[in-house]
Amino acid sequence: MRITALNNDLADDVLKLMDLGAPYVKARMPSDYWLYAKLFSSTCPVALLDNNVVGALIAMRSQDDPTEIYIQDVMTHPGYRRRGVAAELISVVRTHAKQWGCRRIYLTSEPENVAAYRTWRSLGFANSVGDYTIKGVQVIKDFKGPGKDRAVFELKVS
Ligand SMILES: CC(C)(COP(=O)(O)OP(=O)(O)OC[C@H]1O[C@@H](n2cnc3c(N)ncnc32)[C@H](O)[C@@H]1OP(=O)(O)O)[C@@H](O)C(=O)NCCC(=O)NCCS
């Protein structure tokens, strides 16, 4: 497996990969992937196997608080799961976070996304304290706006 930074030649394949992510990940618009490749490529690693895109992660370093990196989407092709693809993608972002002196990497998940929950926990993310729990997962009310409750996971960078 080879990891490379998102570029515009890969953007269409990354969009197609994200299209396979329902119900938890949805592809965004082509212009969004142009923007990620243009402005955030170092935090948007893509996993390639035999030149096929098998995984991708979209993240941004905050401008409001540059000590934080927010992961927007992580997706591994359904035929390539449980082979360490997500772990490798997160590790790339973690390396950048350390180089930049960031304090934390965080993301949100649907509380019922068990594969994601197990992945974040296995990679050292902690489930932030929430307002209520669903099946043992802490959920913060209105985290992404009214009615948009989310489970938040964060990885402290040291
Ligand atoms: C969540 C997701 C990205 C994990 O990707 P992955 O490449 O399969 O994950 P990895 O192989 O790196 O797994 C790392 C560890 O996480 C845990 N894990 C991952 N998937 C798991 C599952 N389905 N069940 C239990 N544990 C799991 C394991 O501990 C695994 O290590 P192991 O295989 O050595 O036991 C993948 O399932 C996916 O793309 N799901 C659909 C999209 C999605 O939900 N994205 C997250 C949105 S927030």
Short mmCIF file of N, CA and C and ligand atoms in Angstrom, two decimals, residues 21 24-25 74-76 81-87 108-109 113 115-116 118-120 122, ligand 1:
data_model
loop_
_atom_site.label_atom_id
_atom_site.label_comp_id
_atom_site.label_asym_id
_atom_site.label_seq_id
_atom_site.Cartn_x
_atom_site.Cartn_y
_atom_site.Cartn_z
N GLY A 21 -19.72 4.96 0.64
CA GLY A 21 -19.68 5.04 2.10
C GLY A 21 -21.01 5.12 2.82
N TYR A 24 -22.88 6.26 6.28
CA TYR A 24 -22.13 7.14 7.19
C TYR A 24 -21.27 8.18 6.50
N VAL A 25 -20.89 7.89 5.25
CA VAL A 25 -20.08 8.87 4.50
C VAL A 25 -20.78 9.10 3.18
N VAL A 74 -13.46 9.73 6.70
CA VAL A 74 -12.49 8.65 6.54
C VAL A 74 -13.24 7.50 5.87
N MET A 75 -12.64 6.96 4.86
CA MET A 75 -13.34 5.90 4.13
C MET A 75 -12.34 4.88 3.62
N THR A 76 -12.63 3.61 3.88
CA THR A 76 -11.86 2.50 3.29
C THR A 76 -12.79 1.73 2.36
N ARG A 81 -11.28 -3.53 3.86
CA ARG A 81 -11.36 -3.16 5.29
C ARG A 81 -10.62 -4.16 6.17
N ARG A 82 -10.31 -3.75 7.36
CA ARG A 82 -9.58 -4.54 8.36
C ARG A 82 -8.18 -4.93 7.87
N ARG A 83 -7.60 -4.07 7.06
CA ARG A 83 -6.21 -4.31 6.62
C ARG A 83 -5.31 -3.16 7.04
N GLY A 84 -5.79 -2.34 7.93
CA GLY A 84 -4.95 -1.26 8.44
C GLY A 84 -4.94 0.00 7.58
N VAL A 85 -5.88 0.11 6.64
CA VAL A 85 -5.89 1.30 5.78
C VAL A 85 -6.21 2.55 6.60
N ALA A 86 -7.29 2.52 7.36
CA ALA A 86 -7.66 3.70 8.16
C ALA A 86 -6.55 4.03 9.15
N ALA A 87 -5.97 3.01 9.75
CA ALA A 87 -4.89 3.24 10.72
C ALA A 87 -3.73 3.99 10.05
N THR A 108 -16.16 13.55 14.36
CA THR A 108 -17.46 13.16 14.89
C THR A 108 -17.92 11.91 14.15
N SER A 109 -18.76 11.16 14.83
CA SER A 109 -19.25 9.89 14.29
C SER A 109 -20.72 9.77 14.61
N ASN A 113 -22.45 3.88 14.50
CA ASN A 113 -21.43 3.38 13.56
C ASN A 113 -20.36 2.61 14.35
N ALA A 115 -18.31 0.08 13.57
CA ALA A 115 -16.97 -0.12 12.98
C ALA A 115 -16.11 1.12 13.23
N ALA A 116 -16.73 2.30 13.02
CA ALA A 116 -15.98 3.54 13.22
C ALA A 116 -15.60 3.68 14.71
N ARG A 118 -15.16 1.42 16.94
CA ARG A 118 -14.07 0.50 17.31
C ARG A 118 -12.75 0.95 16.72
N THR A 119 -12.81 1.51 15.51
CA THR A 119 -11.58 1.99 14.87
C THR A 119 -10.97 3.12 15.68
N TRP A 120 -11.78 4.12 16.01
CA TRP A 120 -11.24 5.28 16.74
C TRP A 120 -10.67 4.84 18.08
N SER A 122 -9.54 1.88 18.90
CA SER A 122 -8.32 1.07 18.74
C SER A 122 -7.12 1.95 18.37
C1 LIG B 1 -14.43 2.86 9.83
C2 LIG B 1 -13.51 2.47 8.67
C3 LIG B 1 -12.93 3.73 8.04
C4 LIG B 1 -12.34 1.60 9.23
O1 LIG B 1 -11.43 1.38 8.16
P1 LIG B 1 -10.44 0.12 8.10
O2 LIG B 1 -9.42 0.43 7.08
O3 LIG B 1 -11.22 -1.13 7.92
O4 LIG B 1 -9.80 0.13 9.55
P2 LIG B 1 -8.42 -0.56 9.98
O5 LIG B 1 -8.20 -1.81 9.20
O6 LIG B 1 -7.33 0.45 9.99
O7 LIG B 1 -8.77 -0.98 11.49
C5 LIG B 1 -8.01 -0.58 12.59
C6 LIG B 1 -8.61 -1.25 13.82
O8 LIG B 1 -9.91 -0.73 14.10
C7 LIG B 1 -10.77 -1.77 14.59
N1 LIG B 1 -11.84 -2.05 13.62
C8 LIG B 1 -11.96 -1.54 12.35
N2 LIG B 1 -13.11 -1.98 11.78
C9 LIG B 1 -13.72 -2.75 12.70
C10 LIG B 1 -14.92 -3.50 12.70
N3 LIG B 1 -15.74 -3.53 11.61
N4 LIG B 1 -15.25 -4.19 13.81
C11 LIG B 1 -14.44 -4.19 14.89
N5 LIG B 1 -13.26 -3.53 14.96
C12 LIG B 1 -12.92 -2.81 13.87
C13 LIG B 1 -9.87 -2.98 14.76
O9 LIG B 1 -9.31 -2.95 16.06
C14 LIG B 1 -8.82 -2.73 13.69
O10 LIG B 1 -7.61 -3.43 13.94
P3 LIG B 1 -7.54 -5.00 13.59
O11 LIG B 1 -8.15 -5.22 12.24
O12 LIG B 1 -6.05 -5.27 13.62
O13 LIG B 1 -8.30 -5.71 14.67
C15 LIG B 1 -14.26 1.59 7.61
O14 LIG B 1 -15.01 0.60 8.28
C16 LIG B 1 -15.17 2.39 6.70
O15 LIG B 1 -14.73 2.93 5.68
N6 LIG B 1 -16.48 2.46 7.05
C17 LIG B 1 -17.47 3.19 6.21
C18 LIG B 1 -17.25 4.68 6.27
C19 LIG B 1 -17.27 5.20 7.69
O16 LIG B 1 -18.12 4.84 8.49
N7 LIG B 1 -16.31 6.09 8.00
C20 LIG B 1 -16.22 6.74 9.29
C21 LIG B 1 -17.19 7.87 9.34
S1 LIG B 1 -17.05 8.75 10.86
#
